[in-house]
mmCIF file of C-alpha atoms and ligand atoms in Angstrom:
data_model
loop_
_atom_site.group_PDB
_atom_site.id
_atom_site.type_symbol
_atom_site.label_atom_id
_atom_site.label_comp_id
_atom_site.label_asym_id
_atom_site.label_seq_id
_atom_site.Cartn_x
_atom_site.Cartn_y
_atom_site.Cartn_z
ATOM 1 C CA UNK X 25 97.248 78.705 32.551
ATOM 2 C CA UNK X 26 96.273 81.085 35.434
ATOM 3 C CA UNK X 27 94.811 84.338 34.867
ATOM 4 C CA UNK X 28 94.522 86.066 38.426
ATOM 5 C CA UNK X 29 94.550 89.343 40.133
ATOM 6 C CA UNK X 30 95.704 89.653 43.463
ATOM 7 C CA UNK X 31 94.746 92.302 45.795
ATOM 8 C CA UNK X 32 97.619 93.943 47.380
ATOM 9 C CA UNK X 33 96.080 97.466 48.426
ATOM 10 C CA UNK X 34 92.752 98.892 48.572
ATOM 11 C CA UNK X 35 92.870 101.963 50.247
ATOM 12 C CA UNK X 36 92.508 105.659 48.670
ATOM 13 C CA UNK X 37 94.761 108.532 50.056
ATOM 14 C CA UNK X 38 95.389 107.913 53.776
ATOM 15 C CA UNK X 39 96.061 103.718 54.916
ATOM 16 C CA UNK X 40 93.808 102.759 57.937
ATOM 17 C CA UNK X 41 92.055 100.225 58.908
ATOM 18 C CA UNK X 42 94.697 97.716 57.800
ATOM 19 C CA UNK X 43 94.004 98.983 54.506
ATOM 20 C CA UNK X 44 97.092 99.710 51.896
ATOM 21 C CA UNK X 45 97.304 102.001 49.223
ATOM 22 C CA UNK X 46 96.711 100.924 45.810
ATOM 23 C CA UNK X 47 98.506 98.077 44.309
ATOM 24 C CA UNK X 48 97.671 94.940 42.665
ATOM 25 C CA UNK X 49 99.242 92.059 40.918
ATOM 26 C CA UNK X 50 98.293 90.406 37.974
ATOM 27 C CA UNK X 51 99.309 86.859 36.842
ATOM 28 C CA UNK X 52 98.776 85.990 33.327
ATOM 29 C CA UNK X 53 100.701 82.379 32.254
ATOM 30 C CA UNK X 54 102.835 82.395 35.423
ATOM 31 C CA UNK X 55 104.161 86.179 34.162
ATOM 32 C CA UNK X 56 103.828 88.764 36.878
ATOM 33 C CA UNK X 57 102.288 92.159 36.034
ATOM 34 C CA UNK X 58 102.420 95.246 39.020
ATOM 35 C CA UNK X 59 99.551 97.950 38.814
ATOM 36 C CA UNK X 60 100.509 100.641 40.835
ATOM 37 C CA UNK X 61 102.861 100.659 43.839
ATOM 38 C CA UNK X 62 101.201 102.948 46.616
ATOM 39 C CA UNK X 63 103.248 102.806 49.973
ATOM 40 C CA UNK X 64 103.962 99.028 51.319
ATOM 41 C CA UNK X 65 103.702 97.549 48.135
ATOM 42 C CA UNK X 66 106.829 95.996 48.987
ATOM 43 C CA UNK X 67 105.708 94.791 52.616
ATOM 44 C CA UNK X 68 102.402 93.561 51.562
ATOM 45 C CA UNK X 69 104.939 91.323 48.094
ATOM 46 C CA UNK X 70 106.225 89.994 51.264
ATOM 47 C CA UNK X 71 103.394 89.173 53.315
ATOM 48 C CA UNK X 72 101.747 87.207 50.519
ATOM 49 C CA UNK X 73 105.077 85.268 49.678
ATOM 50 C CA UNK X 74 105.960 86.865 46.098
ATOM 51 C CA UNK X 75 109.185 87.122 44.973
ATOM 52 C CA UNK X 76 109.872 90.607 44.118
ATOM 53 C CA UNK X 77 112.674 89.805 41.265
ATOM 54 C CA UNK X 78 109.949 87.647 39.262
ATOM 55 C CA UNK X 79 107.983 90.644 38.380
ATOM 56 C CA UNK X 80 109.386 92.258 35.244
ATOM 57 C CA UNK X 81 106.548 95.231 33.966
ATOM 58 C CA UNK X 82 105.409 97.713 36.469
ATOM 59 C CA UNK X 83 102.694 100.105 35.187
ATOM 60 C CA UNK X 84 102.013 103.294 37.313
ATOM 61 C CA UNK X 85 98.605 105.206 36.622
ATOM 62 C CA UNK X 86 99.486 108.554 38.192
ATOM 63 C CA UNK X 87 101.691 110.871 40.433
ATOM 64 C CA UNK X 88 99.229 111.042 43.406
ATOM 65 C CA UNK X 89 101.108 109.247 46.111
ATOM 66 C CA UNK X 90 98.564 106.658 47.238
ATOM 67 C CA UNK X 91 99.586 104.660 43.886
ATOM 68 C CA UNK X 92 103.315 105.402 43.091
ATOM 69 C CA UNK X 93 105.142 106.326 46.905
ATOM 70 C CA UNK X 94 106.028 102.414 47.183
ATOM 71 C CA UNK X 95 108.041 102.412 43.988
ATOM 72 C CA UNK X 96 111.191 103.483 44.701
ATOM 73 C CA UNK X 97 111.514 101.481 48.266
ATOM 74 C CA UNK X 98 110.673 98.318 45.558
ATOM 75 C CA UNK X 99 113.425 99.354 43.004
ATOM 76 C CA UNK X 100 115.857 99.797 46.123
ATOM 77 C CA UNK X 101 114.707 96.332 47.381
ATOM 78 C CA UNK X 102 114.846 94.237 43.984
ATOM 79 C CA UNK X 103 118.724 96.093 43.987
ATOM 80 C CA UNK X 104 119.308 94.686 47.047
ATOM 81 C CA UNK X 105 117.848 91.041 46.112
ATOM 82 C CA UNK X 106 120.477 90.938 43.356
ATOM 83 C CA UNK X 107 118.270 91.987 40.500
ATOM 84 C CA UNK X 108 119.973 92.179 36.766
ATOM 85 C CA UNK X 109 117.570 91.811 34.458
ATOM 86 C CA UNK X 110 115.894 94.786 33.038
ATOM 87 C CA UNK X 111 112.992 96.283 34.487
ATOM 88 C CA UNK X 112 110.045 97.598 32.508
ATOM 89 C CA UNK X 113 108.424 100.692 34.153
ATOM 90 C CA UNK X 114 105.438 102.399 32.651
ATOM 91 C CA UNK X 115 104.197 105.687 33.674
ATOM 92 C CA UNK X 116 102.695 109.638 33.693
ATOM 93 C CA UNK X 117 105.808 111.848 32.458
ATOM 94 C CA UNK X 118 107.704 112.898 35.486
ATOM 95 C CA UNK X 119 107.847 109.491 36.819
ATOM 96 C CA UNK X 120 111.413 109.100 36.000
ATOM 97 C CA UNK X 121 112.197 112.358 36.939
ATOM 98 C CA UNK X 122 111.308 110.848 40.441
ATOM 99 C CA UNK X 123 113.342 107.863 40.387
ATOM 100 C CA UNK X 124 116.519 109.855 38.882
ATOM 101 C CA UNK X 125 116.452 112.416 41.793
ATOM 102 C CA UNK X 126 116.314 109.796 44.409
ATOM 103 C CA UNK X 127 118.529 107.761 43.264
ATOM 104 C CA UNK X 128 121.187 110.108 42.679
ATOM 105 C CA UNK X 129 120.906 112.150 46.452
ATOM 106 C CA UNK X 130 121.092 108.355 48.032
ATOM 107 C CA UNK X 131 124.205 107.555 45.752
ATOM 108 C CA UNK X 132 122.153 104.593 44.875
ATOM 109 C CA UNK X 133 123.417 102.579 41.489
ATOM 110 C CA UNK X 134 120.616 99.879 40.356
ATOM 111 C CA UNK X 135 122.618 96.793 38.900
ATOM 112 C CA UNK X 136 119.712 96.466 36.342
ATOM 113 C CA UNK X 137 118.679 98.649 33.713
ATOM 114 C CA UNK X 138 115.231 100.552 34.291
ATOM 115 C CA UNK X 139 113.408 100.963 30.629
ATOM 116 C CA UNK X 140 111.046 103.530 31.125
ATOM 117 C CA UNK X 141 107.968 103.972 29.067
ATOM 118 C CA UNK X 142 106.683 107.578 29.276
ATOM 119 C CA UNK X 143 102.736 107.346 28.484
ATOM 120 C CA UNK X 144 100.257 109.389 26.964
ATOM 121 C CA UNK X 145 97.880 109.521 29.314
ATOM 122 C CA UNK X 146 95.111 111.339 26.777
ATOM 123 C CA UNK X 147 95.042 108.761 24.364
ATOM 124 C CA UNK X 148 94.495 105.157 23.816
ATOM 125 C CA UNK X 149 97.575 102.850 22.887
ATOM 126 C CA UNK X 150 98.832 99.422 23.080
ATOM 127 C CA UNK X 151 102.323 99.660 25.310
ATOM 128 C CA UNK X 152 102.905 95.901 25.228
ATOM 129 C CA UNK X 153 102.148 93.359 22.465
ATOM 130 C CA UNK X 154 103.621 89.554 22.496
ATOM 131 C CA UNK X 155 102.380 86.639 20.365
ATOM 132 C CA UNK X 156 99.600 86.166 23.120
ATOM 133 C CA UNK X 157 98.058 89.249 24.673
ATOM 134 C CA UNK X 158 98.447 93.392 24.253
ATOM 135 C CA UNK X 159 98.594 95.726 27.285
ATOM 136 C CA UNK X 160 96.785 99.134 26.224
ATOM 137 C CA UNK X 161 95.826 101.804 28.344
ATOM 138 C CA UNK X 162 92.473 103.523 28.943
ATOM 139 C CA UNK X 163 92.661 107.362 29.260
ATOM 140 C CA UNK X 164 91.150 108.023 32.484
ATOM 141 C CA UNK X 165 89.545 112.008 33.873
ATOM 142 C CA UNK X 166 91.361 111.969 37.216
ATOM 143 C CA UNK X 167 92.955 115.938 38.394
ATOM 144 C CA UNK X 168 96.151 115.099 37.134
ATOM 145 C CA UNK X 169 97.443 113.048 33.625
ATOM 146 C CA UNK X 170 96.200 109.375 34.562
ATOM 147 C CA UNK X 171 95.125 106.385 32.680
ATOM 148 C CA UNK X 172 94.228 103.078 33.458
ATOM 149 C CA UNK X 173 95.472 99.566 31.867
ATOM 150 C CA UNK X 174 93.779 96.583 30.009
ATOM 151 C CA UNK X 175 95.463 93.045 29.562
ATOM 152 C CA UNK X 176 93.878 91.173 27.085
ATOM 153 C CA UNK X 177 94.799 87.863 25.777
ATOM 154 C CA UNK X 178 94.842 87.550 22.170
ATOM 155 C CA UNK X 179 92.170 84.851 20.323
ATOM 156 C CA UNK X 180 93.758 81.389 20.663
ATOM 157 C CA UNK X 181 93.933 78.440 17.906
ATOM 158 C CA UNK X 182 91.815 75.927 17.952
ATOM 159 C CA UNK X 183 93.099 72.603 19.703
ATOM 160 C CA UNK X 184 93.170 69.552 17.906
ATOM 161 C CA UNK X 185 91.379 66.251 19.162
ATOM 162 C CA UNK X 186 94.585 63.257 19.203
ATOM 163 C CA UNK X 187 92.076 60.912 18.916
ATOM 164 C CA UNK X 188 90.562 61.838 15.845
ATOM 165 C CA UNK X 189 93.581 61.712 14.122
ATOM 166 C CA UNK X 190 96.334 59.806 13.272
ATOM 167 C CA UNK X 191 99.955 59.249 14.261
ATOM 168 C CA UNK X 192 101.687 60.430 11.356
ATOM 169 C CA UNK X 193 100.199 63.269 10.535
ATOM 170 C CA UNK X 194 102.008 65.954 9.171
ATOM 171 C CA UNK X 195 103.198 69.114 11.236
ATOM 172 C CA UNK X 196 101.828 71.733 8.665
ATOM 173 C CA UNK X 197 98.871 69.951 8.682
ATOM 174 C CA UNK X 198 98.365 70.424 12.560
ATOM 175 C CA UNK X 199 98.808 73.805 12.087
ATOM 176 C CA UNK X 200 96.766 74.584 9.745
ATOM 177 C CA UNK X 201 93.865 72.667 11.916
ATOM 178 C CA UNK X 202 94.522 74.711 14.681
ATOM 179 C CA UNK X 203 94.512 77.822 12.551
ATOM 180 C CA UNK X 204 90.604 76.191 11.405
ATOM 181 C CA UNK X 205 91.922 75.302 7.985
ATOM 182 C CA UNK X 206 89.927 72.097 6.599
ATOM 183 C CA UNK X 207 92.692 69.568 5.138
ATOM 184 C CA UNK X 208 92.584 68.617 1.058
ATOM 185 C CA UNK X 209 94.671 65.798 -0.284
ATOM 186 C CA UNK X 210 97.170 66.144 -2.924
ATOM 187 C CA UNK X 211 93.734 65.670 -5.268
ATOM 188 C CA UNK X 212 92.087 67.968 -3.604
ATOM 189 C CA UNK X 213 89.752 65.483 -1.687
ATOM 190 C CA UNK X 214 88.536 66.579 2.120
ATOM 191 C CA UNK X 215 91.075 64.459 4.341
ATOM 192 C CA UNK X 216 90.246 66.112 7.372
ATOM 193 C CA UNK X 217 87.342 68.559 7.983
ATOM 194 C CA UNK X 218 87.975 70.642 10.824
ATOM 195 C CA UNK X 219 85.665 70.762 12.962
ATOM 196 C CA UNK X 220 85.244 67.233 13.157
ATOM 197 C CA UNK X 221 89.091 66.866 14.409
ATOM 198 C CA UNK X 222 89.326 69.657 16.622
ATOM 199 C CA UNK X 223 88.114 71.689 19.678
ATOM 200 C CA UNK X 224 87.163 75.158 19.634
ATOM 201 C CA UNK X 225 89.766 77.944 21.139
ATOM 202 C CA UNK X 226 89.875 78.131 24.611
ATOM 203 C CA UNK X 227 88.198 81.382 25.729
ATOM 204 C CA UNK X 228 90.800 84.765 25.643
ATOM 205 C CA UNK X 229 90.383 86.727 29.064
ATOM 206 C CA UNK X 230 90.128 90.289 29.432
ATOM 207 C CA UNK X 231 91.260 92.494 32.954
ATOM 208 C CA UNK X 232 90.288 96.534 33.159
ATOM 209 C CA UNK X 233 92.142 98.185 35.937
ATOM 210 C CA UNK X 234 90.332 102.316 35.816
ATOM 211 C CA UNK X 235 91.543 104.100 38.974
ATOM 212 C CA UNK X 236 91.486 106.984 39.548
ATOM 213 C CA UNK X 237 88.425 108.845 37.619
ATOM 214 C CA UNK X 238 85.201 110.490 37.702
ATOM 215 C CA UNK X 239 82.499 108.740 35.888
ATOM 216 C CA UNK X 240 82.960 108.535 32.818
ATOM 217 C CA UNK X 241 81.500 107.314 29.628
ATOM 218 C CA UNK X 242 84.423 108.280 27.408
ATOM 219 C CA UNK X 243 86.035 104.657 27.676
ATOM 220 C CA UNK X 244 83.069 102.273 27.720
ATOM 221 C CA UNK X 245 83.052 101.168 24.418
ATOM 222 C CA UNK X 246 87.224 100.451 24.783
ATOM 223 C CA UNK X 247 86.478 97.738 27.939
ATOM 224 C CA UNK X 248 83.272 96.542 26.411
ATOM 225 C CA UNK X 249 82.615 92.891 27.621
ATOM 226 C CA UNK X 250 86.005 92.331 29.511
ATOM 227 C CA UNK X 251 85.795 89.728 32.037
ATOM 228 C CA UNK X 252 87.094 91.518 34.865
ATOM 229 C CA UNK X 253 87.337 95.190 35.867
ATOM 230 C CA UNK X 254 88.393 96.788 38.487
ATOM 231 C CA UNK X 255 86.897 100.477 39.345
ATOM 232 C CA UNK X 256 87.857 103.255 42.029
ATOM 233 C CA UNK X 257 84.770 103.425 44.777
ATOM 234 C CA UNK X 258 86.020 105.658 46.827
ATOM 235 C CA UNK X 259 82.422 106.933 47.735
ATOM 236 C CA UNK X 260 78.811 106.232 48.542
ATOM 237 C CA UNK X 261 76.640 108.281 45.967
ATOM 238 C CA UNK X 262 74.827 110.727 48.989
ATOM 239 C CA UNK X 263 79.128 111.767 48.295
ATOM 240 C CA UNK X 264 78.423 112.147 44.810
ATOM 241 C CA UNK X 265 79.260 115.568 44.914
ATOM 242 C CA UNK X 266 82.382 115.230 46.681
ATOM 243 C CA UNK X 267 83.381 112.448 43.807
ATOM 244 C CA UNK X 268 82.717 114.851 41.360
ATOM 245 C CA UNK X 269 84.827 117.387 43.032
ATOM 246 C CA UNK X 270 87.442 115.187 43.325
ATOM 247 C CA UNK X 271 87.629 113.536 40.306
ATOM 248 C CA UNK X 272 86.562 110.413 41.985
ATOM 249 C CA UNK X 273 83.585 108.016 41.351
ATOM 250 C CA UNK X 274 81.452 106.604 43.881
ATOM 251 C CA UNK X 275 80.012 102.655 44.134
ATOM 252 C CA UNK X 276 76.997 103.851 42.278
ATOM 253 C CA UNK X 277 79.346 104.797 39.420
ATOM 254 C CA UNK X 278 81.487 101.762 38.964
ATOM 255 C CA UNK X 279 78.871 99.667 38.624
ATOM 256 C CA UNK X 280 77.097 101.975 36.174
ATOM 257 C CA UNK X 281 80.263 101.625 34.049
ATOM 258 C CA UNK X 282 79.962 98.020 34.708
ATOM 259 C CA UNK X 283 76.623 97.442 33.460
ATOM 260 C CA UNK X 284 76.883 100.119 30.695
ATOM 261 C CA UNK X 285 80.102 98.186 29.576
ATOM 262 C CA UNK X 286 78.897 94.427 29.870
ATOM 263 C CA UNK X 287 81.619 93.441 31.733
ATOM 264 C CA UNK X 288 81.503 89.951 33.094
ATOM 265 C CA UNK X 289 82.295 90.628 37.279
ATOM 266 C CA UNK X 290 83.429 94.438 38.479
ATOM 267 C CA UNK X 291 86.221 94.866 41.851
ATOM 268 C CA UNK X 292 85.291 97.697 43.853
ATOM 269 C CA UNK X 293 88.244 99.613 45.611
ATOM 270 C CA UNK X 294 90.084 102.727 46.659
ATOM 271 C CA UNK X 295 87.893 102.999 49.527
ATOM 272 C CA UNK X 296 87.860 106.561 51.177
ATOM 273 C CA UNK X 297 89.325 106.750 54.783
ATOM 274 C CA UNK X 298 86.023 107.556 56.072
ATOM 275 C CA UNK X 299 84.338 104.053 55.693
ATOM 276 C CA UNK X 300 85.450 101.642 57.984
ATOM 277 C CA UNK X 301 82.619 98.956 56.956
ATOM 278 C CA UNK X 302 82.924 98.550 53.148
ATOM 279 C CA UNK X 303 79.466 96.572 53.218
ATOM 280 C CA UNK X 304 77.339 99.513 52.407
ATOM 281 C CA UNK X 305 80.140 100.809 49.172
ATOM 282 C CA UNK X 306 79.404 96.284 48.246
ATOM 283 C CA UNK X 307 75.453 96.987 48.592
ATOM 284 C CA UNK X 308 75.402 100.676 46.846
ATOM 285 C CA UNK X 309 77.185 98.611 43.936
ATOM 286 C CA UNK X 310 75.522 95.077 43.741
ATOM 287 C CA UNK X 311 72.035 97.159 43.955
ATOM 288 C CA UNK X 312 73.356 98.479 39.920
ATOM 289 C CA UNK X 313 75.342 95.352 38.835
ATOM 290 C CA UNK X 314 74.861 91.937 41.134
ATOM 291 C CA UNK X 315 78.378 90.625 39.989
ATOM 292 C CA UNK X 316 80.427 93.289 42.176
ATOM 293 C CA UNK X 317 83.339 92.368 44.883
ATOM 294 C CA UNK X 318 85.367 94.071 47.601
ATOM 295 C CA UNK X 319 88.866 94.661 46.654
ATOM 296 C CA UNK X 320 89.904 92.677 50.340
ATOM 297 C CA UNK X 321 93.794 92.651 50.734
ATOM 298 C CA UNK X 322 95.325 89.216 49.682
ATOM 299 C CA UNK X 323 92.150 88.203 47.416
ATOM 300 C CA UNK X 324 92.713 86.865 44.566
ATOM 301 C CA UNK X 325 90.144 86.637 41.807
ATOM 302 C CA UNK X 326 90.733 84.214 38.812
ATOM 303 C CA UNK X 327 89.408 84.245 35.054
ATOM 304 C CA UNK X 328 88.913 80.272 33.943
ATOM 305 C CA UNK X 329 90.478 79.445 30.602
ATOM 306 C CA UNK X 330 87.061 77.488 29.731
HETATM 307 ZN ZN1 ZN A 23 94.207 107.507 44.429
HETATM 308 ZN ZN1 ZN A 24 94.460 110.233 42.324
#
C-alpha cells in the first residue's frame, strides 16, 4: 500500500523561478491527504494528473497567503467538477471566516458540505483517528497561530504464513495469530506457537510536515524517529538572523531538527525568493544530516511498507 508525498509547491512568499507556493499531497492506502493550498494548488492538481474530487481532508497550517490563497479557487473548482461528498477542512481560526465571506459576495453555493475543524494551534492533538493511522498536529513558533501535521500509521498485526498452516483453521484462531496470540487446544496443549506460523508486522510509517517556524526544540521529542519530515528552509544560516526575525528557519536548522529528532530522511523547502540555485540550501543541510532532499515540484518521495 503506497505511502507517498508529492511535491506540489516549494516556494516561500513570492512564486518565481517556476516555483509554487506551498502545497503538498500525501497518499496513504490510495487516500489523498492536501497540506496546504498556497496559490496554483489547483493548476499544479492538474499538471500532475490528480483528480481534485478524490481528495477528501485538507489541512491548512496558517493564514499567511503563500499556504492558504489557493483554497478557495480549489473549493470553487471541486463545485464545479460536481463534488457532493463532504469535505474535511482543517485550519487556524479565521479560516472559515475566509471561505464564508467569499463565498457569499460571489453568490457562490457549494453542493457539498464543508466540515470545518477549527485547530488549536498551541497544543498538541490528534484531529483524525481511523482503525489504521492518527493525524495530530505539531504546534509550530511561526508570527502568527500555526502548526504543522503528522500522519502516522498505527502498529499493524502480524501476518500469518498459509503455508504453515492448515486449511481449516478456524477464523478466531487467525485472529488471534495475527494479534501474536500462541494457539492452546481445547486441553490446553500448544497447537500453534506463533511465531513459528506467522510473519512479523509490516513496518508503520511516519510523515512530519513543520512549516512555517523558527527553530525549535519544543516539538522534537513529538516527531522522534518518523520516517519522513518535511522542514521550512527558507534560508542559508549567514541569514540566520533574518530567520530568526522572521520566524523562519534556515537549512542549517532543519537538519539540526532532523538529526536531533532521528528522523529517517528530512525534505527541505519553502525556499526564499532570493535563491535561484537551491544546491547551496541541499549542501548547508546534507553537511548536518546526509539524508536531506530538495522539495522539487512533482517529486514524489515514498516510505516502503518493508
Ligand atoms: Zn510561508
Ligand atoms: Zn508564514
Amino acid at each position: 500500500m503506497p505511502f507517498e508525498v508529492k511535491i506540489l509547491g516549494s516556494c516561500s512568499a513570492t512564486p518565481v523561478y517556476n516555483r509554487h507556493p506551498s502545497a503538498q499531497l500525501l497518499n496513504i492506502d490510495h487516500r489523498l491527504y492536501l497540506i496546504d493550498c498556497g496559490e496554483g494548488t489547483q493548476i499544479q492538481l492538474t499538471r500532475f494528473k490528480i483528480k481534485f474530487n478524490k481528495i477528501d481532508h485538507i489541512f491548512i497550517t496558517h493564514l499567511h497567503g503563500d499556504h492558504y490563497l489557493g483554497l478557495v479557487g480549489l473549493l470553487s473548482s471541486m463545485h464545479l467538477h460536481g463534488r457532493i461528498k463532504d469535505l474535511y477542512l482543517y485550519g487556524p481560526p479565521g479560516l472559515d471566516e475566509i471561505i464564508t465571506v467569499q463565498m457569499r459576495y460571489s453568490e457562490t453555493f457549494l453542493n457539498y458540505k464543508i466540515n470545518f475543524r477549527e485547530l488549536d494551534t498551541e497544543k498538541q492533538e490528534i484531529i483524525i483517528e481511523t482503525n489504521t493511522m492518527t493525524v495530530e498536529t505539531i504546534p509550530l513558533q511561526h508570527r502568527i497561530k500555526c502548526c504543522g501535521f503528522l500522519f502516522r500509521e498505527k502498529p499493524k498485526k502480524r501476518r500469518v504464513n498459509k503455508e504453515m498452516i492448515p486449511a481449516n483453521i478456524l477464523l478466531q484462531e487467525i485472529a488471534a495469530l495475527k494479534n501474536g496470540e500462541d494457539i492452546f487446544d481445547e486441553s490446553g496443549n500448544l497447537k500453534y506457537k506463533n511465531e513459528e506460523v506467522t510473519f512479523p508486522p509490516r513496518r508503520s510509517r511516519s510523515f512530519a510536515y513543520c512549516t512555517d517556524t523558527i527553530y525549535t526544540e519544543n516539538f522534537l521529542p513529538q516527531i522522534k524517529g518518523v520516517d519522513l519530515l518535511y522542514h521550512e528552509s527558507t534560508f542559508l544560516k549567514d541569514l540566520a538572523l533574518r530567520a530568526e526575525e522572521t520566524y523562519h528557519s534556515t537549512a542549517a536548522d532543519a537538519a539540526t531538527t532532523a538529526l536531533k529528532a532521528g528522523v529517517e530522511k528530512l525534505i527541505i523547502g519553502h525556499f526564499s525568493s532570493r535563491y535561484k540555485d537551491l544546491q547551496p540550501l541541499l549542501n548547508e543541510a546534507k553537511e548536518i544530516f546526509a539524508n536531506t532532499f530538495l522539495a522539487i515540484e512533482g517529486e514524489t518521495f515514498s516510505i516502503p511498507e518493508e
